[in-house]
C-alpha positions as a LaTeX table, in Angstrom:
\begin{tabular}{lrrr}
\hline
Residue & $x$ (\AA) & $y$ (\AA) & $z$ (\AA) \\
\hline
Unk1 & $-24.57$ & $-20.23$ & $-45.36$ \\
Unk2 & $-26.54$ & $-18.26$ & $-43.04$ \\
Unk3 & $-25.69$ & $-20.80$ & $-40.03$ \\
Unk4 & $-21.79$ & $-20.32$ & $-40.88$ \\
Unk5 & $-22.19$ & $-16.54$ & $-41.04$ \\
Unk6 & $-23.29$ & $-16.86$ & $-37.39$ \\
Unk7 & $-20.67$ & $-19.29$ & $-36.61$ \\
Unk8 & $-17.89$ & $-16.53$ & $-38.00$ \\
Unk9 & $-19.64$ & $-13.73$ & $-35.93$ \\
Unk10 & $-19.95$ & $-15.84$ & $-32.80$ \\
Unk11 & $-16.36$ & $-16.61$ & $-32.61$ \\
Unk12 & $-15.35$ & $-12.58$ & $-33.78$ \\
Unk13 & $-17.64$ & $-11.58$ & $-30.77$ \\
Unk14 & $-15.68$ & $-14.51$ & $-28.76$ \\
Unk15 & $-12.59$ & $-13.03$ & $-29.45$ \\
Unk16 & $-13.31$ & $-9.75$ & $-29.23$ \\
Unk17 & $-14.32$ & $-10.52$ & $-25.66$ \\
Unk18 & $-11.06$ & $-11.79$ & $-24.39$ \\
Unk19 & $-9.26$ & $-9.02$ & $-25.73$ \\
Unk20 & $-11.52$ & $-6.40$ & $-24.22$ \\
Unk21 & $-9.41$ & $-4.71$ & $-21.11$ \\
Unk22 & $-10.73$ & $-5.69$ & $-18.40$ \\
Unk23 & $-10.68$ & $-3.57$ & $-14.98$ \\
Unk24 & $-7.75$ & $-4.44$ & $-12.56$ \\
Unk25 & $-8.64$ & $-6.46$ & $-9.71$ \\
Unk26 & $-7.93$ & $-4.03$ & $-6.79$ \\
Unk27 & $-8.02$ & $-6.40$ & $-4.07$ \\
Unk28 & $-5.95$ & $-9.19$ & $-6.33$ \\
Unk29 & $-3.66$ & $-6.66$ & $-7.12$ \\
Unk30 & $-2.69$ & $-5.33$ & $-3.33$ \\
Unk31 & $-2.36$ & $-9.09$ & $-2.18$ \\
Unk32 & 0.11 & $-8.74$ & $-4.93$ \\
Unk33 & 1.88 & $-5.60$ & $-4.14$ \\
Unk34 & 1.58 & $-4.97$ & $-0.75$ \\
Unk35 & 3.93 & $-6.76$ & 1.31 \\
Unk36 & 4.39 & $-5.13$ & 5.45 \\
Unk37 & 7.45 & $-3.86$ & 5.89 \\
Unk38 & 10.37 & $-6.22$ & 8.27 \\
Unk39 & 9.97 & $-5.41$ & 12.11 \\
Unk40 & 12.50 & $-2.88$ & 13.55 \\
Unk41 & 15.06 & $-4.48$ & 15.54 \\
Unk42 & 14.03 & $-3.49$ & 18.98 \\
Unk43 & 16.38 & $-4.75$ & 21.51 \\
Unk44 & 18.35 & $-1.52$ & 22.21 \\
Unk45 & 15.74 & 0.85 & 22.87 \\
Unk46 & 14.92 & 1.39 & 26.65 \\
Unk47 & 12.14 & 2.19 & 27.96 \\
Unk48 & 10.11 & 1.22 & 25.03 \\
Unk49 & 8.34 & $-1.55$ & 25.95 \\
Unk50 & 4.92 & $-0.48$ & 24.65 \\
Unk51 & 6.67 & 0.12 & 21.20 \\
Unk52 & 8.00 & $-3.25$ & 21.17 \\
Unk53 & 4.37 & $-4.95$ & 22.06 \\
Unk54 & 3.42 & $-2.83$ & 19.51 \\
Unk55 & 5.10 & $-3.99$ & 16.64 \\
Unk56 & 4.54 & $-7.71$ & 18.27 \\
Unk57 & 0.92 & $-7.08$ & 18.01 \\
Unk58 & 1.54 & $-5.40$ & 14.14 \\
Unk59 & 3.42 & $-8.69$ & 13.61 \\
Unk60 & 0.88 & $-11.23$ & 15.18 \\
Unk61 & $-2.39$ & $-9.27$ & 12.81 \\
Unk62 & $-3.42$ & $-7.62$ & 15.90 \\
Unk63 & $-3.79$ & $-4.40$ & 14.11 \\
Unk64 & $-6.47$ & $-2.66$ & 17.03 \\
Unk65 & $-3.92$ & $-3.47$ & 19.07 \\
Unk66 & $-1.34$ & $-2.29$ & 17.36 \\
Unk67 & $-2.53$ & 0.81 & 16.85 \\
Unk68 & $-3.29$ & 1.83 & 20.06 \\
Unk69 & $-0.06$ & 0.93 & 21.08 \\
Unk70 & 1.50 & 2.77 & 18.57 \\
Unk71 & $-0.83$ & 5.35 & 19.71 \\
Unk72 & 0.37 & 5.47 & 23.56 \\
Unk73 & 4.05 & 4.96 & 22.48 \\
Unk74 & 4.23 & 8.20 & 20.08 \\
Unk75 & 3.00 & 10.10 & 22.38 \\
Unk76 & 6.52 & 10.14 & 24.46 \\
Unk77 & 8.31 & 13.07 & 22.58 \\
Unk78 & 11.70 & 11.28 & 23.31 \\
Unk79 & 10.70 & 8.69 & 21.23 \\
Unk80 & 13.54 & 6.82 & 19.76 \\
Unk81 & 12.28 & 5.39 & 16.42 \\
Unk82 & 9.40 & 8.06 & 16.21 \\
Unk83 & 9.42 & 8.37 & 12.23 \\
Unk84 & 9.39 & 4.38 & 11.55 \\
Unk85 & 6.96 & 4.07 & 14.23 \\
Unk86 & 4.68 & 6.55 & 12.38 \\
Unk87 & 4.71 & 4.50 & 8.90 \\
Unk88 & 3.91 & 0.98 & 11.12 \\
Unk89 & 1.16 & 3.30 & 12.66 \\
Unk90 & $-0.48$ & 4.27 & 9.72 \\
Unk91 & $-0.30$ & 0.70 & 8.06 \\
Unk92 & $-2.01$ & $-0.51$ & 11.29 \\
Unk93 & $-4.63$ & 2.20 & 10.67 \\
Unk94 & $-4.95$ & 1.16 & 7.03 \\
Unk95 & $-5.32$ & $-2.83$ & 8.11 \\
Unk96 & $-8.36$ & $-0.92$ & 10.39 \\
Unk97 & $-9.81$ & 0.65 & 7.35 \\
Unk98 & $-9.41$ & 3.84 & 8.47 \\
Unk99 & $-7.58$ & 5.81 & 5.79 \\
Unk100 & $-7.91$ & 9.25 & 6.50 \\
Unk101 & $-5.72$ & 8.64 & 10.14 \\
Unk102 & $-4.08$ & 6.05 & 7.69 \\
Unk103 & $-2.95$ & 8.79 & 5.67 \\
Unk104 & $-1.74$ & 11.35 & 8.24 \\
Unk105 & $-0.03$ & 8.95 & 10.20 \\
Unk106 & 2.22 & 7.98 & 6.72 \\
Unk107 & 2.60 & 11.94 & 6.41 \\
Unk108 & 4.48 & 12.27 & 9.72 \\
Unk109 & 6.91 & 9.22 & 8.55 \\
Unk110 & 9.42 & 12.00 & 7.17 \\
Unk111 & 12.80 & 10.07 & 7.87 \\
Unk112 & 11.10 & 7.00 & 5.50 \\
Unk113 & 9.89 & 8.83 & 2.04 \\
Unk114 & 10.08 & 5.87 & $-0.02$ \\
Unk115 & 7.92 & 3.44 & 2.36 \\
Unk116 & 5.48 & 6.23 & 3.24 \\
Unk117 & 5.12 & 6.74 & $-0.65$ \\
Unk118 & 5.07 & 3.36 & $-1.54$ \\
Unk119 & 2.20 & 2.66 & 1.40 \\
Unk120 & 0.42 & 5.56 & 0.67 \\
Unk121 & 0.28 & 4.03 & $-3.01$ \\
Unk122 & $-1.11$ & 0.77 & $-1.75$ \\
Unk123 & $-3.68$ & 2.43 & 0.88 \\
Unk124 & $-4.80$ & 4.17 & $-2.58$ \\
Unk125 & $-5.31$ & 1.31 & $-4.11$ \\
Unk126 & $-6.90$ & $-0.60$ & $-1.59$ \\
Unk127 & $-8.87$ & 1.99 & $-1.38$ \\
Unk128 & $-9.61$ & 2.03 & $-5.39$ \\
Unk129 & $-8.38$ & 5.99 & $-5.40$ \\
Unk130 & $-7.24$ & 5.66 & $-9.05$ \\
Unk131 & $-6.78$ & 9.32 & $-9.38$ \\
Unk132 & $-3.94$ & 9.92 & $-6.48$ \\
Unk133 & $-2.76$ & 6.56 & $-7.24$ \\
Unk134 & $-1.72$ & 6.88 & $-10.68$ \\
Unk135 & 0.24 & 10.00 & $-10.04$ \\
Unk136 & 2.02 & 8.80 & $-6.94$ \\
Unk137 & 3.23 & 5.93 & $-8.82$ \\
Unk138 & 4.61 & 7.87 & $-11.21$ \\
Unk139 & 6.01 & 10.20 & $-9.09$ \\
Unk140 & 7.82 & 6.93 & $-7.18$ \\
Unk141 & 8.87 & 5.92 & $-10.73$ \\
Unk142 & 10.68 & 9.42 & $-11.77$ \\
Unk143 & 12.62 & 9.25 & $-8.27$ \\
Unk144 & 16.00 & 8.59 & $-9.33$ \\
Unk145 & 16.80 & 5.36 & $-7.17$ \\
Unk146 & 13.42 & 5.08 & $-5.07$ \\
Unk147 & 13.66 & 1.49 & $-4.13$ \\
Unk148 & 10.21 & 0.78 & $-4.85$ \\
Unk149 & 10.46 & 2.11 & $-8.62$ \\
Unk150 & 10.26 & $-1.19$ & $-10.27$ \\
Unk151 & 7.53 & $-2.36$ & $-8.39$ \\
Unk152 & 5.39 & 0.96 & $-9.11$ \\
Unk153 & 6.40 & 0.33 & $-12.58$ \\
Unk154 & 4.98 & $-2.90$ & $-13.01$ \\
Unk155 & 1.65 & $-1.80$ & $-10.91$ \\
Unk156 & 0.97 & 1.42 & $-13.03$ \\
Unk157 & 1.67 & $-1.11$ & $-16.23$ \\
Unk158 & $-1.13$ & $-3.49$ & $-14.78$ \\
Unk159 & $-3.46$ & $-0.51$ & $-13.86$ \\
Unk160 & $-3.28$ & 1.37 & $-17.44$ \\
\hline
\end{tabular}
């Protein structure tokens, strides 16, 4: 009797441990998520060379590279491209691990709201920042026809 008792409370603790919630996974979740937006179609701009070797070098995983490049090239005020170049910027930054320039390069990306959201949401949660993470996404979620709503949907689901 005694040895079936412990047999019943073994396999209650058992199951009690797979239904426990568990933390999310913050790194399995961004390889998830996160997905770099396509390279700008640079052919037509002139005089940009240094932007275009700088989204070759985003492209290639170069992201030093990148973002020095990006750095050089937004420093022309006639930039043509300047907002997008910003968000591609700041994900370079954020591939660097440097979120704070991360950040305020994503801020400046004001003709792209939904990607600068969106990759300020994943530099949160790379960066485990549950706390401006959780709002953002919901934020992203309550914007009537934000392209990225269904996929901040299904993260806040997984991060509840």
């Amino acid at each position: 009797r005694v040895a079936a008792a412990c047999l019943v409370l073994l396999g209650l603790l058992a199951g009690l441990w797979f239904l426990w919630p568990t933390k999310p996974n913050p790194e399995a979740l961004y390889a998830e998520y996160y997905a770099s937006p396509a390279i700008p179609e640079q052919m037509g701009l002139e005089g940009a060379a240094i932007l275009r070797a700088a989204y070759a070098d985003f492209e290639a995983g170069a992201f030093a590279a990148a973002s020095d490049k990006f750095t050089l090239a937004l420093t022309d005020s006639s930039l043509e491209g300047r907002s997008l170049a910003q968000l591609f910027y700041g994900l370079s930054l954020m591939e660097e691990g440097q979120t704070e320039a991360a950040l305020q390069a994503f801020e400046k990306s004001d003709q792209h709201p939904e990607q600068r959201d969106w990759y300020t949401a994943m530099l949160y949660l790379k960066t485990e920042n549950w706390e401006l993470l959780k709002p953002l996404l919901q934020r992203i979620i309550e914007t009537p026809g934000h392209y990225f709503a269904p996929k901040a949907k299904a993260l806040a689901e997984t991060i509840e």
